PDB file of C-alpha atoms in Angstrom:
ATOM      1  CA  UNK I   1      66.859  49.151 -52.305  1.00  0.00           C
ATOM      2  CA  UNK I   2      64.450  47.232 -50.801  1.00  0.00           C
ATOM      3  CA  UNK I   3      64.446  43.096 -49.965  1.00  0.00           C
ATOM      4  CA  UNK I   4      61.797  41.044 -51.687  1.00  0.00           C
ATOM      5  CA  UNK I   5      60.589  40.402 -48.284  1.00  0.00           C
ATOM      6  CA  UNK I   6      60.614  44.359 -47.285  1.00  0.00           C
ATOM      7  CA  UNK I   7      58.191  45.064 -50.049  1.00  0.00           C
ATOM      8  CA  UNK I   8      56.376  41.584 -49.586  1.00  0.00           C
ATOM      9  CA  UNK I   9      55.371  43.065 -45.560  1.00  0.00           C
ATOM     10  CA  UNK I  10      54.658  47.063 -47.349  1.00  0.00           C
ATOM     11  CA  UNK I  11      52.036  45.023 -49.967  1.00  0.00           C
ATOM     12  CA  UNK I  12      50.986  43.056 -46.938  1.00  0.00           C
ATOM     13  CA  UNK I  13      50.246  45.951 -44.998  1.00  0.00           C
ATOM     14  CA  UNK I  14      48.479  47.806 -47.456  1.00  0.00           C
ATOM     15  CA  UNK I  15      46.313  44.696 -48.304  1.00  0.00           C
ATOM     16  CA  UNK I  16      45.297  44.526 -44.480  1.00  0.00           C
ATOM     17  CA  UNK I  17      44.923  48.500 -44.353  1.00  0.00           C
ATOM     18  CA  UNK I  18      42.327  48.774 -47.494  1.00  0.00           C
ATOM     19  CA  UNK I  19      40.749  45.736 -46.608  1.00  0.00           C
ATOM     20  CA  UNK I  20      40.283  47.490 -42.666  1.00  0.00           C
ATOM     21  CA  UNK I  21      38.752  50.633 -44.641  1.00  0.00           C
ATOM     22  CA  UNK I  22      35.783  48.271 -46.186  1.00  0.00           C
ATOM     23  CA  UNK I  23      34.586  46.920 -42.730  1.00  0.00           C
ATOM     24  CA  UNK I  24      31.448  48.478 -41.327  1.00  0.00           C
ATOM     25  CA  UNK I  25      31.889  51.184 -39.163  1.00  0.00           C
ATOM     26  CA  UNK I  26      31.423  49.193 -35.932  1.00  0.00           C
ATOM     27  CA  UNK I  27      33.878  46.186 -37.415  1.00  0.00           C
ATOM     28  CA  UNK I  28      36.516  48.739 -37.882  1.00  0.00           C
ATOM     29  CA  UNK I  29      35.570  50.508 -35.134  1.00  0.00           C
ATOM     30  CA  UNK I  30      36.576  47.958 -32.621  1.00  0.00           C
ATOM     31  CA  UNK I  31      39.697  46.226 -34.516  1.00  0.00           C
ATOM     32  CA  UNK I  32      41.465  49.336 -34.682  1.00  0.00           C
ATOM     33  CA  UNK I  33      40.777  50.477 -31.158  1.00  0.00           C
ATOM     34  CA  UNK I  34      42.022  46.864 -30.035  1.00  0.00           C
ATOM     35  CA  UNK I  35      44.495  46.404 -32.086  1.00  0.00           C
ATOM     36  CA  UNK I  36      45.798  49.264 -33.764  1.00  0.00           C
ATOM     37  CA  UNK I  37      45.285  51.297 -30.185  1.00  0.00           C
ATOM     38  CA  UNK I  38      46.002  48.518 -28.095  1.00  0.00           C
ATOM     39  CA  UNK I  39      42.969  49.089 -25.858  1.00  0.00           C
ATOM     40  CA  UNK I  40      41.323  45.850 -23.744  1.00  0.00           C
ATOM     41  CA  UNK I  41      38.139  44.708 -24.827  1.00  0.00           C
ATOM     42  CA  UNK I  42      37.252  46.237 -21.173  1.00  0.00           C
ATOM     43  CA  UNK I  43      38.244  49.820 -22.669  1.00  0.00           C
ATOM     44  CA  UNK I  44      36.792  49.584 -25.892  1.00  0.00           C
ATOM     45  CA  UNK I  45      33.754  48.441 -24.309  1.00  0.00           C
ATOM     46  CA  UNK I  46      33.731  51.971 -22.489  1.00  0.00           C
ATOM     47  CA  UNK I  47      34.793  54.090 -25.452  1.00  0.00           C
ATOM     48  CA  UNK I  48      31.772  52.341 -27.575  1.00  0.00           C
ATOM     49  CA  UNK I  49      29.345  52.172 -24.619  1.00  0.00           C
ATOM     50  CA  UNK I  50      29.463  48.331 -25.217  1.00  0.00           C
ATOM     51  CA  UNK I  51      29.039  45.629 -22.990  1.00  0.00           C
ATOM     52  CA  UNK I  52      32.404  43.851 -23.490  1.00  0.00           C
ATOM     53  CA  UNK I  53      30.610  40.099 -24.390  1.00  0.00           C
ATOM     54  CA  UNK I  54      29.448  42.699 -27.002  1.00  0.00           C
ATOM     55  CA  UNK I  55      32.803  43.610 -28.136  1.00  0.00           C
ATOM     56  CA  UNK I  56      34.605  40.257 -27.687  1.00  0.00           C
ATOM     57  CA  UNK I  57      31.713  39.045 -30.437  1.00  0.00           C
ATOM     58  CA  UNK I  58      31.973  42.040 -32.511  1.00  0.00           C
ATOM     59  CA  UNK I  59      35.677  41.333 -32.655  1.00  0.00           C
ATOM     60  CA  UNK I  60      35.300  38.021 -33.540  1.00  0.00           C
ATOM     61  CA  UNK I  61      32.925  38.261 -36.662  1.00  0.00           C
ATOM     62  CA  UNK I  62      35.381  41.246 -37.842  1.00  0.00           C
ATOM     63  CA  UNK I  63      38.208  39.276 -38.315  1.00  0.00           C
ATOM     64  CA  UNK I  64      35.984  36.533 -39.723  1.00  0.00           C
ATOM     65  CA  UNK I  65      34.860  39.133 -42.190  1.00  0.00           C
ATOM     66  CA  UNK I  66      38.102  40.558 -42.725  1.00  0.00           C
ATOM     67  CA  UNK I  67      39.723  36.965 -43.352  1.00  0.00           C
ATOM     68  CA  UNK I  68      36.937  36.656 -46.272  1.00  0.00           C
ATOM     69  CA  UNK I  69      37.971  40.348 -47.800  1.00  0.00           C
ATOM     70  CA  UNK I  70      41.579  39.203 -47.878  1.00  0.00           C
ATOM     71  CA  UNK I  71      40.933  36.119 -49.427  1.00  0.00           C
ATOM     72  CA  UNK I  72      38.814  37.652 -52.158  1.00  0.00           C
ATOM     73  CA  UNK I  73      41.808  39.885 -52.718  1.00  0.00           C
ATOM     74  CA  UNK I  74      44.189  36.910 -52.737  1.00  0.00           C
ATOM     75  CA  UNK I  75      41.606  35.223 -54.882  1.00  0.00           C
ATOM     76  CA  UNK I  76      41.838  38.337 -57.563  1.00  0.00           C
ATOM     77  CA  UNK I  77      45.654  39.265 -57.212  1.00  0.00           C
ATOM     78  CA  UNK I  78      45.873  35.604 -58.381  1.00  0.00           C
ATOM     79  CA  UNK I  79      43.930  35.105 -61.311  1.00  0.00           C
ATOM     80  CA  UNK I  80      44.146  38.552 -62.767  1.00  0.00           C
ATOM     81  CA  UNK I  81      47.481  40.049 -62.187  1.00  0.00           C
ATOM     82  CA  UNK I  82      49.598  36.813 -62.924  1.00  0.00           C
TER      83      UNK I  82
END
């Protein structure tokens, strides 16, 4: 069986995963080519025909936006599901 904290990281995971899926195209876009790729800014600059100041910014108000998701699902998970 599972630990607590093995299924804690799975739910964790698939908070972060559906909350990915609602970004805009171009949020999700560039997150998952930085992160879940591993490209440089510089590369996903080239894939996306992006200046990379462009990217860097784009990256930034994704995880901003992404941060606000989660907490909404936090926020939810909470008060419904107690």
């Amino acid at each position: 069986l599972p630990s607590s904290v093995e299924i804690e990281t799975a739910e964790k995971k698939t908070d972060l995963a559906l909350a990915v899926a609602t970004l805009p195209p171009k949020y999700r876009a560039v997150l998952l080519l930085r992160y879940d790729h591993g490209f440089s800014e510089t590369e996903v600059a080239q894939i996306l025909s992006m200046s990379v100041d462009n990217v860097h910014k784009t990256i930034q108000r994704a995880k901003k936006k992404l941060e606000r998701i989660l907490e909404e699902q936090e926020g939810y998970l909470h008060e419904d599901h107690r």
